[in-house]
mmCIF file of C-alpha atoms in Angstrom:
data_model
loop_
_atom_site.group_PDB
_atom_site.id
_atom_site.type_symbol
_atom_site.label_atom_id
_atom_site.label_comp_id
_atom_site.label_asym_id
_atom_site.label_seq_id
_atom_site.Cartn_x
_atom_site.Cartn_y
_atom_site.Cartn_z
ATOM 1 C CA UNK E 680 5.020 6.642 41.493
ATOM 2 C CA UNK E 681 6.111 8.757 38.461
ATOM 3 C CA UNK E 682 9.106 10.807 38.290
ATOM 4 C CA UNK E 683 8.709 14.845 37.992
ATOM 5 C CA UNK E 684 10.084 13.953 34.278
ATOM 6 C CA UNK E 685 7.131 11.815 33.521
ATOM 7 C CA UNK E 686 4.230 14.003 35.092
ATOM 8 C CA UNK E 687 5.980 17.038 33.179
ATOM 9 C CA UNK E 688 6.038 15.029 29.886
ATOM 10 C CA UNK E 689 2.464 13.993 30.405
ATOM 11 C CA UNK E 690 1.206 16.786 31.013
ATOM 12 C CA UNK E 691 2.476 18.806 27.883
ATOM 13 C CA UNK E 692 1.183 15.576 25.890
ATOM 14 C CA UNK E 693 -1.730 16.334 26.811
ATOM 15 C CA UNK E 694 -2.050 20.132 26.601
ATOM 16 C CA UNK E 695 -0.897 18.946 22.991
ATOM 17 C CA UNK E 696 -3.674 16.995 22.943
ATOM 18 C CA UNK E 697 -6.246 19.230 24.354
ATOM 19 C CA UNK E 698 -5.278 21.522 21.640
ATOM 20 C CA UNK E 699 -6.282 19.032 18.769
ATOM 21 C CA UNK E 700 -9.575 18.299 20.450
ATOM 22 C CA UNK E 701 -10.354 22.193 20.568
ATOM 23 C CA UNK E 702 -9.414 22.864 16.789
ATOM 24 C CA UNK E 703 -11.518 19.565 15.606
ATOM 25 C CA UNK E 704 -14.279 20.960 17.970
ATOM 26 C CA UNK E 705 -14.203 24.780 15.848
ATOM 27 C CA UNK E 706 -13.569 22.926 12.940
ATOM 28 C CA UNK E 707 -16.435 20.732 13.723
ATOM 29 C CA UNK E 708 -18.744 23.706 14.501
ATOM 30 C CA UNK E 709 -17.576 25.514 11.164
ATOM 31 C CA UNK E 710 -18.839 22.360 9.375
ATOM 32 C CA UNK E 711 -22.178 22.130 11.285
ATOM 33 C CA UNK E 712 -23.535 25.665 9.980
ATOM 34 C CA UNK E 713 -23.606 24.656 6.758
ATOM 35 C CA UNK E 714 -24.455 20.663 7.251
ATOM 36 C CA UNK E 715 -27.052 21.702 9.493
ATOM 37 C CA UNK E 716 -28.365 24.268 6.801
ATOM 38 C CA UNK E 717 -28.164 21.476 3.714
ATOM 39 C CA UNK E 718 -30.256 19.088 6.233
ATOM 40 C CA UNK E 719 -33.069 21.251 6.834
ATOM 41 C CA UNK E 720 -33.529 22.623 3.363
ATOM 42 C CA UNK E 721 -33.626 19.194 1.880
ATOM 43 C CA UNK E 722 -36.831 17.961 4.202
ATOM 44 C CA UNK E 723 -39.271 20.062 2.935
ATOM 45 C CA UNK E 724 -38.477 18.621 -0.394
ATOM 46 C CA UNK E 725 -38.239 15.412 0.476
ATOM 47 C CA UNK E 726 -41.634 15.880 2.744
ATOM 48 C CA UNK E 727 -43.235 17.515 0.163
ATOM 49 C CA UNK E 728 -42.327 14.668 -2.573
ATOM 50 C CA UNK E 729 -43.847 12.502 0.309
ATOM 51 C CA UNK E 730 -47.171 14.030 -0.373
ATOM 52 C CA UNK E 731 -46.974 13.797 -3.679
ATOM 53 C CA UNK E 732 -46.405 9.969 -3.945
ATOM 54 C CA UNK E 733 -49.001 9.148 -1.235
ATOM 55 C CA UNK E 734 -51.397 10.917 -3.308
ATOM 56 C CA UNK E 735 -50.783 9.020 -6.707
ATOM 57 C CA UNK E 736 -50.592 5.874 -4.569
ATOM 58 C CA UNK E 737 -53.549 6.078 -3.243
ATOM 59 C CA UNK E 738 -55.070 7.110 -6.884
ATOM 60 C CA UNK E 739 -53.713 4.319 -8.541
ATOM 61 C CA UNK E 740 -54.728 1.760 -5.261
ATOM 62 C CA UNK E 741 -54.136 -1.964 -5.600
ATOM 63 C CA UNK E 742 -54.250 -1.993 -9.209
ATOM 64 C CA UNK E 743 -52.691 -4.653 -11.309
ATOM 65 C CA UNK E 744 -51.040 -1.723 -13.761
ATOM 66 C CA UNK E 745 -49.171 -0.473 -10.451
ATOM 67 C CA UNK E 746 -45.309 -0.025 -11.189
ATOM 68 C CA UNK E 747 -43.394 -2.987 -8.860
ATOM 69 C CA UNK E 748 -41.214 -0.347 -6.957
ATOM 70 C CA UNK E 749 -44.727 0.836 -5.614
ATOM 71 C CA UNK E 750 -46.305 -2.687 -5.393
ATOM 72 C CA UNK E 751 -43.328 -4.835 -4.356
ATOM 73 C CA UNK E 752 -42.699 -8.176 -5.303
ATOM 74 C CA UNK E 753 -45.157 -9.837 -3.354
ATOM 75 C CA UNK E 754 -42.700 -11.062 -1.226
ATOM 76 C CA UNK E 755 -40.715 -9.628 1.677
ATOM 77 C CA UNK E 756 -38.099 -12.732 1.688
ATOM 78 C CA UNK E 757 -34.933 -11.003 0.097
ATOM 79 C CA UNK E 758 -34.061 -7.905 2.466
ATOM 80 C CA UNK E 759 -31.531 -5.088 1.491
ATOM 81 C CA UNK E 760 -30.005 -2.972 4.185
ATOM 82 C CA UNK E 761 -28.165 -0.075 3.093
ATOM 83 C CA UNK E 762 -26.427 1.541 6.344
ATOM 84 C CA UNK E 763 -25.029 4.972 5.987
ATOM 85 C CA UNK E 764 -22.256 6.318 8.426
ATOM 86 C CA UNK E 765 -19.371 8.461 8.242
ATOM 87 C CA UNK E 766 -16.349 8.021 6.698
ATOM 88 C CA UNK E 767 -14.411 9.272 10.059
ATOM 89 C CA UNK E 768 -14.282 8.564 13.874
ATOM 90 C CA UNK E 769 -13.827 10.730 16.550
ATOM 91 C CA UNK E 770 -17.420 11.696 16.389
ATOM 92 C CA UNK E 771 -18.549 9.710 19.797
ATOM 93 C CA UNK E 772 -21.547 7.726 18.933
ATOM 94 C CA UNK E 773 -22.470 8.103 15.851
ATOM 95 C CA UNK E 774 -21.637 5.411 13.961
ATOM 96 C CA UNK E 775 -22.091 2.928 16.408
ATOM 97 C CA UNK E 776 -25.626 3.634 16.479
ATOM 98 C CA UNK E 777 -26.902 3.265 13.197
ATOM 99 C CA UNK E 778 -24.569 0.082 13.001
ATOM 100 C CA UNK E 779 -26.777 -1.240 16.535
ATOM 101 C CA UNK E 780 -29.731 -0.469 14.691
ATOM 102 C CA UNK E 781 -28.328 -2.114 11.532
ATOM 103 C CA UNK E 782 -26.967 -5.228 13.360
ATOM 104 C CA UNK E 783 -30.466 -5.772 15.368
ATOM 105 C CA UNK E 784 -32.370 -5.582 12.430
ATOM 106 C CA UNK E 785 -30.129 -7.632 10.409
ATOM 107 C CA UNK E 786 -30.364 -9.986 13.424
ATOM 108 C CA UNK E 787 -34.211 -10.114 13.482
ATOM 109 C CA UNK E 788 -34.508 -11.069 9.856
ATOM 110 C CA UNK E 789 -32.168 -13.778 10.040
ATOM 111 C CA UNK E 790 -34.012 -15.502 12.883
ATOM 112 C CA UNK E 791 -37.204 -15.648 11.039
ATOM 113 C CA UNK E 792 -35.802 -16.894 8.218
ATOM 114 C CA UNK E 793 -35.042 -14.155 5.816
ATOM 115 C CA UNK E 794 -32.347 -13.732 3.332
ATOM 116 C CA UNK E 795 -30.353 -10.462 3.946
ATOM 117 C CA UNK E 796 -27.275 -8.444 2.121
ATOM 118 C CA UNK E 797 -26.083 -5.346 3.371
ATOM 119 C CA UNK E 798 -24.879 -2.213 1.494
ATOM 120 C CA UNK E 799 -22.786 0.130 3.453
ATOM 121 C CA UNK E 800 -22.379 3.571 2.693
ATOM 122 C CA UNK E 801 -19.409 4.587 5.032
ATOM 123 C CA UNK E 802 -16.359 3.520 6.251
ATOM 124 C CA UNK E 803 -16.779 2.914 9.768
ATOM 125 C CA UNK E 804 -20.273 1.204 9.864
ATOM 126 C CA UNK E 805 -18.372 -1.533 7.573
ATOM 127 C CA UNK E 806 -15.687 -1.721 9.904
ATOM 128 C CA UNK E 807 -18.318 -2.134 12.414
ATOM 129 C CA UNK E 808 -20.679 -4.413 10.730
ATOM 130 C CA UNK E 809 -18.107 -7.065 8.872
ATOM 131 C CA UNK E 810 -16.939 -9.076 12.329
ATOM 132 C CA UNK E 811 -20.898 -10.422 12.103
ATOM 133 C CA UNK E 812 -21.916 -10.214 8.678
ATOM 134 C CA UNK E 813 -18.912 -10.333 6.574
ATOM 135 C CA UNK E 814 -20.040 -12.684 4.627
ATOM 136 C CA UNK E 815 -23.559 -11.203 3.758
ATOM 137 C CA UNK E 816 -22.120 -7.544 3.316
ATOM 138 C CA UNK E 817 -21.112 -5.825 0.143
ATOM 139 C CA UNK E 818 -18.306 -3.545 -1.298
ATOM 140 C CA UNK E 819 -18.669 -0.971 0.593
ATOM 141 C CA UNK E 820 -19.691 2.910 -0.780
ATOM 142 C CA UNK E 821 -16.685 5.001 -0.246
ATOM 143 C CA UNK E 822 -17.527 8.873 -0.107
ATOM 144 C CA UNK E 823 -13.942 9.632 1.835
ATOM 145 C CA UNK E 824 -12.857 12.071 -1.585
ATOM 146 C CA UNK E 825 -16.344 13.555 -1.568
ATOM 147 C CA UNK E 826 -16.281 17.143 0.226
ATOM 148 C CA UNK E 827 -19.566 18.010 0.119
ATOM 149 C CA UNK E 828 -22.316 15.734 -0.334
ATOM 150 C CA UNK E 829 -24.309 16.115 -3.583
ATOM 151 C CA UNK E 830 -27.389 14.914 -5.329
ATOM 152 C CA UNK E 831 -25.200 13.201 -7.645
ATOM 153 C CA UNK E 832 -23.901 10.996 -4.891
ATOM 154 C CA UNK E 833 -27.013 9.532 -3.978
ATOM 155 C CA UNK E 834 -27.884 9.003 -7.547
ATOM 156 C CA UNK E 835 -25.340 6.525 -7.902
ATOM 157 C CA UNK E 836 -26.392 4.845 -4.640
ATOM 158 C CA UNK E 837 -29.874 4.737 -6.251
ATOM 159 C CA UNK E 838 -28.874 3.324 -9.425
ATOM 160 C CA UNK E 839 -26.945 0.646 -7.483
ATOM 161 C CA UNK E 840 -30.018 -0.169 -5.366
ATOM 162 C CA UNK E 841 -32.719 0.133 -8.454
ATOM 163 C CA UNK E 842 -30.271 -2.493 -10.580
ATOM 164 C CA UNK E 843 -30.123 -4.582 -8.035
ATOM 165 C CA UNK E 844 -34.283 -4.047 -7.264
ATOM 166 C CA UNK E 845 -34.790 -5.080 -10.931
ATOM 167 C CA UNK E 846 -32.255 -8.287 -11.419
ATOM 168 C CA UNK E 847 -34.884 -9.242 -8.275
ATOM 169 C CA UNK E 848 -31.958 -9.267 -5.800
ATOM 170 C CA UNK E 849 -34.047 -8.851 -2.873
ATOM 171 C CA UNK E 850 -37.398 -7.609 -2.685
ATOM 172 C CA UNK E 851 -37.541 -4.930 0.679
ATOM 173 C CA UNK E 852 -34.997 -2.297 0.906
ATOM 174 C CA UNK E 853 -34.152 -0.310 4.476
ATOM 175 C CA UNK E 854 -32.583 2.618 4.847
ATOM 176 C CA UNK E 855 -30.417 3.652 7.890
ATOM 177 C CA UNK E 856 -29.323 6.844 8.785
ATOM 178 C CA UNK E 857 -29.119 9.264 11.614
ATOM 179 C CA UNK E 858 -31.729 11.921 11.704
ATOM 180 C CA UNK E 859 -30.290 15.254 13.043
ATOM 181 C CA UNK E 860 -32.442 17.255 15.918
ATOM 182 C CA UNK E 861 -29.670 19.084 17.421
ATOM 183 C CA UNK E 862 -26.233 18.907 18.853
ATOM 184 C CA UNK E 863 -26.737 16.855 21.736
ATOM 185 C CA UNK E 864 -29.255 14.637 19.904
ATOM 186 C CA UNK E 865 -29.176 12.699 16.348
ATOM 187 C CA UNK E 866 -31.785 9.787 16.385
ATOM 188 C CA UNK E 867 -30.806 6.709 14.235
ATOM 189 C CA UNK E 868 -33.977 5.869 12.026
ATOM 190 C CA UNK E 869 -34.759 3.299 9.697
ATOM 191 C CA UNK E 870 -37.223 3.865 6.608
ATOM 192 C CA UNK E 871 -38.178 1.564 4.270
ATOM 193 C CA UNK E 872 -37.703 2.770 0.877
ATOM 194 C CA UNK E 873 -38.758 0.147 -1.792
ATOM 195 C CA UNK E 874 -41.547 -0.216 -1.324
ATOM 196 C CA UNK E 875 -42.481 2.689 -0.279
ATOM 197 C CA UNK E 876 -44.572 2.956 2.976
ATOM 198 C CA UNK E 877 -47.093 5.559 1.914
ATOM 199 C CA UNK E 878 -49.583 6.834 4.373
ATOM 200 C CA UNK E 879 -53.365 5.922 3.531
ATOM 201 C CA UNK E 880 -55.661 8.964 3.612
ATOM 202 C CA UNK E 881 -58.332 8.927 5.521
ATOM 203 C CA UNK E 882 -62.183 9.482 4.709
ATOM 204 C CA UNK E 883 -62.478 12.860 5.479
ATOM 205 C CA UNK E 884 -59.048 14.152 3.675
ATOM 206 C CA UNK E 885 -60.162 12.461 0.790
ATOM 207 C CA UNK E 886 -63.320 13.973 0.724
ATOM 208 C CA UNK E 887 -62.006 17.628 1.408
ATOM 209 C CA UNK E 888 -58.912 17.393 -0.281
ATOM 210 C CA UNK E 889 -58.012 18.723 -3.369
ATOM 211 C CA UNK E 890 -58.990 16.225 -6.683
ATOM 212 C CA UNK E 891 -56.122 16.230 -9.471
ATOM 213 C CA UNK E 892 -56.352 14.742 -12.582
ATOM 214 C CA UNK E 893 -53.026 13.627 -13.924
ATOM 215 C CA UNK E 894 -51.203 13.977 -17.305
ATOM 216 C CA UNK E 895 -49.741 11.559 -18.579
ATOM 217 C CA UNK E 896 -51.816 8.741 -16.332
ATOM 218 C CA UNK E 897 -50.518 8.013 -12.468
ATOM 219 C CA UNK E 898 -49.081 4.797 -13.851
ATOM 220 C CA UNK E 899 -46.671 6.353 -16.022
ATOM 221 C CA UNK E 900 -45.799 9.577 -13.608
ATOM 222 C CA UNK E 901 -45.027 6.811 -10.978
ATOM 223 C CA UNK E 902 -43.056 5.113 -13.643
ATOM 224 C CA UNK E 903 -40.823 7.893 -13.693
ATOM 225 C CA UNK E 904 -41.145 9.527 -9.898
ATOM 226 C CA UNK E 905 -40.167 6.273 -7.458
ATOM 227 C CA UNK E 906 -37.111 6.130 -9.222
ATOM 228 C CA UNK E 907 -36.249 9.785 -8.227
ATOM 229 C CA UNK E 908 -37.593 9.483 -4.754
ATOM 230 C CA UNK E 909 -35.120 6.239 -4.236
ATOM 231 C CA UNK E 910 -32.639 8.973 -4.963
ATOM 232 C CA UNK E 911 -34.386 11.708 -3.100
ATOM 233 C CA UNK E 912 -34.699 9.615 0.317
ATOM 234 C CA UNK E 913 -31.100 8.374 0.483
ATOM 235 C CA UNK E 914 -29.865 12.078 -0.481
ATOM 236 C CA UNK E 915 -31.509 13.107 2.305
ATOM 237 C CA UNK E 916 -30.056 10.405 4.721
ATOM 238 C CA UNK E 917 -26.811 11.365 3.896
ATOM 239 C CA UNK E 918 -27.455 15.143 4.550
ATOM 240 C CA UNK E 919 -29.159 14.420 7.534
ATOM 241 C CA UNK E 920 -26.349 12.001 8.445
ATOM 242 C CA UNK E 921 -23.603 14.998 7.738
ATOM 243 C CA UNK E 922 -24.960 17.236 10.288
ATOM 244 C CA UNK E 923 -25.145 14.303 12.823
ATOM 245 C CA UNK E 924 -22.022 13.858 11.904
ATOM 246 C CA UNK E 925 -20.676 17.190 12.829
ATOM 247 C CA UNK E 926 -22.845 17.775 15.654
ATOM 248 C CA UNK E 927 -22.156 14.266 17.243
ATOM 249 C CA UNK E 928 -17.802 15.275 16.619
ATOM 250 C CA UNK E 929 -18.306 18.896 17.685
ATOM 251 C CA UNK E 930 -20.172 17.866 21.145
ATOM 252 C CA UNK E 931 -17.316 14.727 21.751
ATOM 253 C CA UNK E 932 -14.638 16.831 20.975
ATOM 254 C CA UNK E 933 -15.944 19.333 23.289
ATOM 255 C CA UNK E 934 -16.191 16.829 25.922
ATOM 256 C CA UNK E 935 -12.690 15.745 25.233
ATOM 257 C CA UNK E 936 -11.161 19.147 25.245
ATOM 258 C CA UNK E 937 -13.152 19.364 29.139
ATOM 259 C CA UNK E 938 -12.020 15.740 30.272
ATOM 260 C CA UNK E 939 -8.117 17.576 29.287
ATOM 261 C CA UNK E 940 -8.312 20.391 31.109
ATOM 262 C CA UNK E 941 -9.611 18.254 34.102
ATOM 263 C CA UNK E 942 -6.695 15.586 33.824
ATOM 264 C CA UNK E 943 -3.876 18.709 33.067
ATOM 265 C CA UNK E 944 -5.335 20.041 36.225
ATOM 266 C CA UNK E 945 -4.783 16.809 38.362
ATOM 267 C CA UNK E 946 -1.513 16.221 36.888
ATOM 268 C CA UNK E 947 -0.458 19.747 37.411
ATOM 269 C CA UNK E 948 -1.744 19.177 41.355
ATOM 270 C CA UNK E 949 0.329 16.007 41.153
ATOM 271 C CA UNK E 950 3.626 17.468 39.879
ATOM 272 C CA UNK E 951 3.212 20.494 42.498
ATOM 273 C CA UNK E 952 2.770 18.043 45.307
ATOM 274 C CA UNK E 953 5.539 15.425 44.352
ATOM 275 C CA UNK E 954 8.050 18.766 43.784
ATOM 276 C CA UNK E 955 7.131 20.202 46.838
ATOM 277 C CA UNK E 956 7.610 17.232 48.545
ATOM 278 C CA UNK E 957 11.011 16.752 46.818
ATOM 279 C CA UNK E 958 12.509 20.101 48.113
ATOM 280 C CA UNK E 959 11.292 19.303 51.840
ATOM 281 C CA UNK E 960 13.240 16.187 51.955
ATOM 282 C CA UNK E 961 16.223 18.241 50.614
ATOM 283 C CA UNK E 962 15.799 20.699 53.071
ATOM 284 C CA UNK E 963 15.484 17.949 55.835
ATOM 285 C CA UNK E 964 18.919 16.695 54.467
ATOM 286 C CA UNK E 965 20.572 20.177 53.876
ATOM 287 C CA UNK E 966 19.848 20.931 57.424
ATOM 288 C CA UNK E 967 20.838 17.425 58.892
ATOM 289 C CA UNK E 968 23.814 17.528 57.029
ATOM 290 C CA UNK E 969 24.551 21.048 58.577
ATOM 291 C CA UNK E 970 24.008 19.999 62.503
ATOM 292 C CA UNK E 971 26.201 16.625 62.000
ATOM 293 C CA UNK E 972 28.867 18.804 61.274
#
């Protein structure tokens, strides 16, 4: 059983504690506002740029003039996975589930015969991924320096991924991230960026849709847009991934700061119990002492 000494020193360890949790929690919530508010202003562009490439897709069709980050390679037996997380823990979940969906994937395309490499964007889904595939994983994107996420960042990732694309270093790309909903809920999602998956229209959007005609030609604008919407897609991942982030640390450091006050609380029952217990027997000594004599 532990000594008054111990319970007292535990328990101001962790009020100490409990105190950390709450200030990461506020901090956490500061963050989110403006994480949250990046996320959501980024998707209609990103939606929107959606729309715009399924509709010169669809133009240009199956042709032979089609640009290869639109038509692939023909093959789907090189595969790229390029795993953002966070640079820090303490945010429950987070990371560990877009590494999951990472590792099962990776998993999957190994067993039916596939080559893969993966390119981690984050600290801690490396540090999750390497025990497996060390030896198919590269250097890893560090964004630890990087306060606020910019366009800029994912640019680089891009041009990483697009060098790579055209030295034909694999021929499918997958990008996984954590899509922010709320709080309580960030769903890891994969999306396959080169090539693009673009949406078919149908009949009957085709034939009351709007007709464009394009200047220069759709080869050349797609020439010039897939490129950006590489860029576009991860930038978003990594905003959307932000406010998962922050939503993901704000809820487990609110849970921590509860599962505190519930354990100060026992301890404090504890201490009060063992003290109380400690001046009886006194008292039973004090007066035995007194009618010996």
């Amino acid at each position: 059983m532990a000594s008054l000494k111990d319970l007292r020193n535990r328990i101001a360890s962790v009020k100490a504690t409990q105190k950390i949790t709450k200030a990461m929690q506020m901090v956490a919530a500061a963050k989110l506002r403006r994480a949250q508010s990046a996320a959501e202003a980024a998707r209609p562009y990103s939606q929107r740029m959606d729309a715009v490439m399924a509709n010169i897709a669809n133009a240009v069709g199956d042709s032979a003039g089609a640009p290869k980050l639109l038509a692939g390679t023909g093959s789907d037996k090189q595969h790229l996975l390029i795993v953002c997380t966070a640079e820090r823990g303490l945010c429950g979940g987070f990371n560990s589930s877009i590494a999951r969906l990472a590792r099962l994937k990776a998993r999957e395309l190994i067993a039916s015969g596939k080559q893969v490499q993966i390119l981690p964007v984050g600290k801690k889904g490396a540090d999750v991924l390497k025990s497996e595939f060390s030896d198919i994983m590269m250097k890893t994107v560090d964004l630890r320096e990087v306060k606020h996420v910019g366009y800029e960042n994912a640019a680089d990732i891009a041009k990483t991924v697009l060098d790579m694309f055209a030295d034909d270093r694999f021929d499918v790309a997958t990008l996984f991230y954590s899509e922010f909903k709320s709080v309580i809920s960030q769903i890891p999602t994969a999306q396959q960026i080169i090539p693009p998956q673009i949406p078919e229209m149908d009949a009957d959007a085709e034939a009351g849709g709007t007709i464009y005609d394009y200047e220069p030609d759709e080869t050349k604008i797609l020439d010039d847009l897939l490129p950006r919407n590489v860029a576009v897609q991860i930038f978003r991942a990594l905003l959307e991934n932000s406010a998962s982030e922050q939503g993901a640390r704000m809820s487990a450091m609110d849970n921590a700061t509860r599962n505190a006050g519930e354990m100060i609380d026992k301890l404090t029952l504890t201490f009060n119990r063992q003290r109380q217990a400690k001046i009886t027997t006194e008292l039973i000594e004090i007066i035995a002492g007194a009618e010996a004599l």
